[in-house]
XYZ file of C-alpha atoms in Angstrom:
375
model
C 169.994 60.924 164.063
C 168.229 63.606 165.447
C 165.536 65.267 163.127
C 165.334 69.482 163.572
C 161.860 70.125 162.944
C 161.746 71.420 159.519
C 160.122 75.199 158.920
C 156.360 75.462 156.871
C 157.185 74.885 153.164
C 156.112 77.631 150.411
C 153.879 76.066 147.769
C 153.965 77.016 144.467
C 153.710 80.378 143.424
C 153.860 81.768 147.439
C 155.916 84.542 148.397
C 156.737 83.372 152.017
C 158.504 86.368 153.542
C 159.278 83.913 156.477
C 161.991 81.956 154.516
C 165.179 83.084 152.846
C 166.182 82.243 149.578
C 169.137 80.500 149.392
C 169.507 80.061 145.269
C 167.747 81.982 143.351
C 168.271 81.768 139.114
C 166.780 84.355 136.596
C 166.117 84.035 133.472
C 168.815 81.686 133.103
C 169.808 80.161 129.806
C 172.536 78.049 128.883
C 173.379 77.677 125.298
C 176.164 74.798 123.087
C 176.617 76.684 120.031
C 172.767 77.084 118.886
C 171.237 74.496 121.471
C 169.826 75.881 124.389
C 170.180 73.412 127.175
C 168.663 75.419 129.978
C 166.042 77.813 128.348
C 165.126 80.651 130.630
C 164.923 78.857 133.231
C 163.879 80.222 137.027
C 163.557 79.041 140.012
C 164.018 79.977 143.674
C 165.304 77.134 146.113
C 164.557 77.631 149.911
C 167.386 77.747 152.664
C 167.348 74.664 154.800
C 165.184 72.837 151.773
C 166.610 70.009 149.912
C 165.127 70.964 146.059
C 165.578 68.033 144.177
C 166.189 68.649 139.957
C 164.221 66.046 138.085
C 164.439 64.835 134.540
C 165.724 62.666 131.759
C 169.013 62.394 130.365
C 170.081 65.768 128.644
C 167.087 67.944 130.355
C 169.246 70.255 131.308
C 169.399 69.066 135.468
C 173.411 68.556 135.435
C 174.270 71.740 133.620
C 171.914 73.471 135.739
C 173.480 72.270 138.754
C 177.300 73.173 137.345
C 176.265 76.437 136.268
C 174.814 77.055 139.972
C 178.560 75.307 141.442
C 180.603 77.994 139.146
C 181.783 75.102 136.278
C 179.805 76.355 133.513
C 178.679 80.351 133.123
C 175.483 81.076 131.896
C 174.498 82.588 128.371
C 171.968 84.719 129.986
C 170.720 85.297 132.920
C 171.255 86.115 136.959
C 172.388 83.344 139.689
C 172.588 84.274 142.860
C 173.881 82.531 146.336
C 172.367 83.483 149.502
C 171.202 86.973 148.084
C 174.768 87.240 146.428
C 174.692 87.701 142.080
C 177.959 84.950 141.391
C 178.189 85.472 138.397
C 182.502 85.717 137.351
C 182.858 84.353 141.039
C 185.273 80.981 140.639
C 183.670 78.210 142.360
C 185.862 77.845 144.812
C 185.085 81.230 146.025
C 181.105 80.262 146.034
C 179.602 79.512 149.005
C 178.853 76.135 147.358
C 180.491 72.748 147.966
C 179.424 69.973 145.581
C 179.223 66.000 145.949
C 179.359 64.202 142.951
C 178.350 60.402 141.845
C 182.550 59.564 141.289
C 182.692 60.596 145.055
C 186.300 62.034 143.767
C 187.937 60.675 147.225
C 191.815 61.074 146.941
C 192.959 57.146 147.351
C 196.271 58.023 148.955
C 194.703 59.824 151.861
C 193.301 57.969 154.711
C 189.420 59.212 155.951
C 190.525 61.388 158.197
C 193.034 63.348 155.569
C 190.175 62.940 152.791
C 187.598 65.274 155.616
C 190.755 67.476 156.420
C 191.862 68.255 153.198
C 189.921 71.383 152.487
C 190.758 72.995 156.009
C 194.265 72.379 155.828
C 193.938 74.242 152.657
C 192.071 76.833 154.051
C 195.476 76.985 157.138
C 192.634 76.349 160.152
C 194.166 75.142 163.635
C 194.959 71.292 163.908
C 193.091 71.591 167.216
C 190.023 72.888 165.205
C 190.509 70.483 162.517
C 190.757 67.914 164.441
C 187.357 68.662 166.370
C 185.754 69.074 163.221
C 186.658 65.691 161.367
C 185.619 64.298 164.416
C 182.259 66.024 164.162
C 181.603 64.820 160.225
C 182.832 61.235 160.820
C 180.340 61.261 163.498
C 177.263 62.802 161.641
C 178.220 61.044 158.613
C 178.410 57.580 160.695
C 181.796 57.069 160.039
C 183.448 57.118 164.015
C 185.709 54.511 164.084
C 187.256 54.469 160.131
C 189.127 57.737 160.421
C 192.406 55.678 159.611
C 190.731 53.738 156.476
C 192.207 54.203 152.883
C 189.236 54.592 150.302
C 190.556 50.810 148.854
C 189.727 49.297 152.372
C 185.994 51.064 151.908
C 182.498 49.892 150.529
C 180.707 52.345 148.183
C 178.589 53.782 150.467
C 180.904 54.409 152.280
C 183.116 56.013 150.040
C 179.967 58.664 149.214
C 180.169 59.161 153.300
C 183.629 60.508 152.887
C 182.642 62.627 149.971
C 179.485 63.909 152.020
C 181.650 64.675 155.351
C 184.402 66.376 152.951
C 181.968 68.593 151.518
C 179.855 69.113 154.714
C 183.128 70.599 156.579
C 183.790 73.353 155.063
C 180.028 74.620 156.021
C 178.765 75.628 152.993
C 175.461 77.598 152.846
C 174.373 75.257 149.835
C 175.302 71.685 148.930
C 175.110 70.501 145.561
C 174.726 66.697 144.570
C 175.166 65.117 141.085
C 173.112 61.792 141.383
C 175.486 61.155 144.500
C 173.911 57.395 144.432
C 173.812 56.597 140.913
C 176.912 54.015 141.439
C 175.545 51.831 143.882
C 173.444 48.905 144.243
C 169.469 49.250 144.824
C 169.173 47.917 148.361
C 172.287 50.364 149.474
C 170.922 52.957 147.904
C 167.626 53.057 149.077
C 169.143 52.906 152.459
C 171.806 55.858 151.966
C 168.719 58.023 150.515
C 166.961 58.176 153.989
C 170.264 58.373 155.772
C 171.067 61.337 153.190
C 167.332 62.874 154.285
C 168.167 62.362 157.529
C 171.734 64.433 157.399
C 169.475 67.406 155.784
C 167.555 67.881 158.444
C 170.446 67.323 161.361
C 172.636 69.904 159.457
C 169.823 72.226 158.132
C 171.868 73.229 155.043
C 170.624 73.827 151.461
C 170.787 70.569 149.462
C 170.424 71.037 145.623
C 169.967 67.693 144.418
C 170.328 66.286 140.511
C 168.780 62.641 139.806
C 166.763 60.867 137.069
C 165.407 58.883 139.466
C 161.682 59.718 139.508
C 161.295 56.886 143.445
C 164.601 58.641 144.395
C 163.391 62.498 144.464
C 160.016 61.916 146.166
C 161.428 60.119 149.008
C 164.239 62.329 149.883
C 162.403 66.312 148.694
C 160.574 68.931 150.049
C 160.176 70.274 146.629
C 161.015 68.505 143.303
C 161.541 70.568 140.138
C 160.307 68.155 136.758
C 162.699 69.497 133.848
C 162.218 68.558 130.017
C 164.394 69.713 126.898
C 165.715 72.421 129.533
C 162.527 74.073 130.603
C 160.903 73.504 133.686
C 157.032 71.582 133.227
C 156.576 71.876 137.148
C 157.903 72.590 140.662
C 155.727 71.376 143.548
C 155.978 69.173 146.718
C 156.522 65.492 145.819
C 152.866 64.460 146.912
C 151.529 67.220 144.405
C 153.813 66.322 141.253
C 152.163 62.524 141.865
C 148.536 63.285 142.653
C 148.301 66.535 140.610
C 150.602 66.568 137.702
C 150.266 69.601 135.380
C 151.032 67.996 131.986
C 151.132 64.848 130.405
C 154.805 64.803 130.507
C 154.632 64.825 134.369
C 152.329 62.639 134.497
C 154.471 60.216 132.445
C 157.530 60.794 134.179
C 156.645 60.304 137.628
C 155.460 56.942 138.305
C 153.292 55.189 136.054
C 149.746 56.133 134.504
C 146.596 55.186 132.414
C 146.047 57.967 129.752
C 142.645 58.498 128.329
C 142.226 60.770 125.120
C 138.423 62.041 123.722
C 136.303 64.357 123.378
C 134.738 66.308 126.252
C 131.066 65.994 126.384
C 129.714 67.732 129.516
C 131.053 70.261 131.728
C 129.600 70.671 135.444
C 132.173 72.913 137.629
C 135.556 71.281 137.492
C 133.898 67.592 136.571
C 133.622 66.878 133.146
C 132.548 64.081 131.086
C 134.530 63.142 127.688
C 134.155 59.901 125.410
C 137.499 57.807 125.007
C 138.383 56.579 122.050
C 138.073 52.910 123.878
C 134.281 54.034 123.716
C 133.907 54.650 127.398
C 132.491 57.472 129.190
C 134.435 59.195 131.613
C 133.973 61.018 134.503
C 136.985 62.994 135.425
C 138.167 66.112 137.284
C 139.729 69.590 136.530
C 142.106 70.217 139.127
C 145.095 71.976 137.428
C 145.121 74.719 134.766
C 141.753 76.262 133.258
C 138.578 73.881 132.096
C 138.322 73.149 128.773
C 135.610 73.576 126.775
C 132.736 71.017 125.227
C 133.707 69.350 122.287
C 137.906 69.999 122.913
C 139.930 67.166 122.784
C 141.384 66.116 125.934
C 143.564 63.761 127.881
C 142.246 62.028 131.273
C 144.714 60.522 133.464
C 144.419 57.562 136.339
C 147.299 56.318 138.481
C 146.790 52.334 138.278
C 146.725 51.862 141.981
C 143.624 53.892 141.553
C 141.698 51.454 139.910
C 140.167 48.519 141.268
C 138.213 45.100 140.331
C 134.645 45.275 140.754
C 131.820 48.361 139.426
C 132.572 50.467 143.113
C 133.216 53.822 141.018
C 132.102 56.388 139.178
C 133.501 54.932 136.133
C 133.226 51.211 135.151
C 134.692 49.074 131.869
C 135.165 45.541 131.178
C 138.976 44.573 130.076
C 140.332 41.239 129.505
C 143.507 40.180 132.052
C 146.404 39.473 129.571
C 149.481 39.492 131.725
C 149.623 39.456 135.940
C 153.250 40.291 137.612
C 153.682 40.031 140.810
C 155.489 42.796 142.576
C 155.689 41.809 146.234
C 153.588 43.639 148.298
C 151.261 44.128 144.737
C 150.366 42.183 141.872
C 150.573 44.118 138.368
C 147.492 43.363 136.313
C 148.228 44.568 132.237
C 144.806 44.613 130.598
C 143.173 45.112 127.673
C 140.030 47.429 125.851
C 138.191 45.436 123.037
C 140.327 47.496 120.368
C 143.958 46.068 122.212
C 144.490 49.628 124.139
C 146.059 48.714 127.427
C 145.379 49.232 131.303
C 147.623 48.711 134.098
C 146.168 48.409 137.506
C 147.846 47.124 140.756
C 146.435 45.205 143.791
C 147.328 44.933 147.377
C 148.268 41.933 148.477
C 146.370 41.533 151.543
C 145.858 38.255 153.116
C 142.370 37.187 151.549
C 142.842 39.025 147.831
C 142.165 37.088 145.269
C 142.506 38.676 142.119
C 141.277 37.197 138.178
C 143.141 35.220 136.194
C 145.188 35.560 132.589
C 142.434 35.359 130.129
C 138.781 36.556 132.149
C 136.863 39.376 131.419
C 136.266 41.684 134.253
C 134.963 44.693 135.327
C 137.297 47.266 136.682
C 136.602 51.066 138.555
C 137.168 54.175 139.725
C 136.427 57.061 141.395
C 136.190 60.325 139.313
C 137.968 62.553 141.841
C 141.250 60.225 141.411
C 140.996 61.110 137.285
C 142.596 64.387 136.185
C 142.229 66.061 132.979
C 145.412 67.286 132.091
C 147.435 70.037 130.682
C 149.188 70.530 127.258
């Protein structure tokens, strides 16, 4: 497909007069009785950006997403669509269309009825629906199957249908409930770049819900990282990995080596703290305020960070307990003296040769790839 060059993207906190909003929720809350499942929650989403929603199971993603669709109202709180307050608006009166991980296909209609259905409803012009079912088959790479029942289709092909159904009607934002949840890894990984791809050939708002941590920062422009409702951090997807605010970001997106002790020096943003393991630190400030001397602290380091050998700034010996290998990298879990754990990974280039189960090595790294983190 052809890729439409994509406008600048705001970062966090900018007020980019050069971009519309196309969602935009207010101190939203959504409360079950005494639970608040979405606390205050706000966030504006970009036209022509797909915002992906990020979190565990009961965050508060889904109902976030169904409260933006028109299925669920909100406690408290303005949502607006496209500079419109929706609020008492039914959904199908939003200019919303949503995709959902059941794909909801009707099995008695063919592809070509399942992409018509909502313009027949709407009374448009057989000549115009006709042009246009043509159009979404095409973008959604589905020329050819217009005559296909949804039994005589794969999964992924299924979730086309869905995708070309919702994409017909033109809506200025499309919502999408973990739209890939039901299929296998390998198709799934392919339909996320083809999904990408759509994004930027249609240029319409995609609102996106997953769990999947790999899933969001391949296919966003900005991720939002939700826990217990609230929102820990909204950010490009190369930001949320290399500059997480919190340790719960930090722990949710990819894997990382924590560090907790006291903080001995401070020099600018670079700091010094003792781990419990008993090794100094050298670390970096990079997000939030710098803490002071003596305050107990958390350091973070992704493990492909961390290498074999005393190249860094900071330098321990661990024993290699367990090695994995991964494919393209081999997974080295080792250990402190006192038992605390460190993962590292290693290419596997043609001459690496990495230690074996049971040696004592040296491993490093750099201080600028260690962050102190945030509560």
């Amino acid at each position: 497909m052809k890729e439409r060059p994509t406008a600048q993207k705001p970062r966090e906190g900018d007020q980019d007069s050069r971009r519309e909003v196309a969602v935009a929720l207010t101190g939203i809350t959504k409360r079950f009785g005494e639970f608040a499942v979405v606390d205050d929650l706000n966030l504006e989403i970009w036209e022509g950006e797909f915002f992906s929603l990020l979190g565990p199971s009961g965050c508060g993603k889904t109902t976030t997403l169904r409260m933006i669709a028109g299925f669920e109202n909100p406690t408290e709180g303005v949502i607006s669509v496209a500079g419109e307050p929706v609020r008492g608006v039914p959904p199908y009166r939003r200019p919303v269309n949503t995709v959902f991980q059941s794909y909801a296909i009707f099995p008695h209609l063919n592809v070509f009825d399942n992409v018509a259905f909502g313009l027949r409803r709407a009374r448009v012009p057989k000549d115009e629906i006709q042009r246009r079912v043509v159009e979404a088959c095409e973008m959604v790479q589905l020329t050819g199957f217009e005559k296909r029942r949804s039994a005589q289709l794969s999964g992924g092909q299924q979730q086309r249908v869905a995708l070309a159904r919702a994409l017909i009607n033109r809506p200025k934002v499309l919502l999408l409930d973990e739209p890939l949840g039901a299929l296998d890894l390998k198709l799934r990984k392919e339909l996320q770049l083809e999904l990408r791809n759509l994004q930027h050939e249609v240029g319409i708002t995609f609102v996106y819900v997953t769990h999947d941590q790999e899933e969001a920062l391949t296919m966003s422009d900005r991720i939002a990282v939700m826990n217990e409702g609230k929102v820990q951090q909204i950010a490009d997807p190369s930001t949320l990995y290399e500059l997480p605010k919190n340790h719960f970001v930090a722990n949710f997106i990819g894997q990382i080596n924590l560090f907790s002790g006291e903080l001995e020096s401070v020099d600018g943003g670079r700091v010094t703290l003792r781990s419990g393991e008993g090794i100094k630190i050298e670390a970096l400030v990079r997000n939030g305020d710098t803490p002071e001397i003596g305050e107990q602290v958390q350091a973070a380091v992704r493990p492909e960070k961390i290498r074999f050998g005393e190249t860094g700034e900071n330098v321990c010996s661990v024993g290699v307990r367990q090695i994995v290998y991964l494919g393209v990298s081999t997974q080295y879990i080792t250990e402190f003296a006192d038992g605390t754990r460190l993962v590292l990974y290693q290419q596997n280039a043609h001459d690496s040769v990495g230690p074996e189960v049971g040696e004592q090595v040296n491993v490093s790294w750099d201080a600028n790839h260690c962050l102190i983190l945030g509560g």
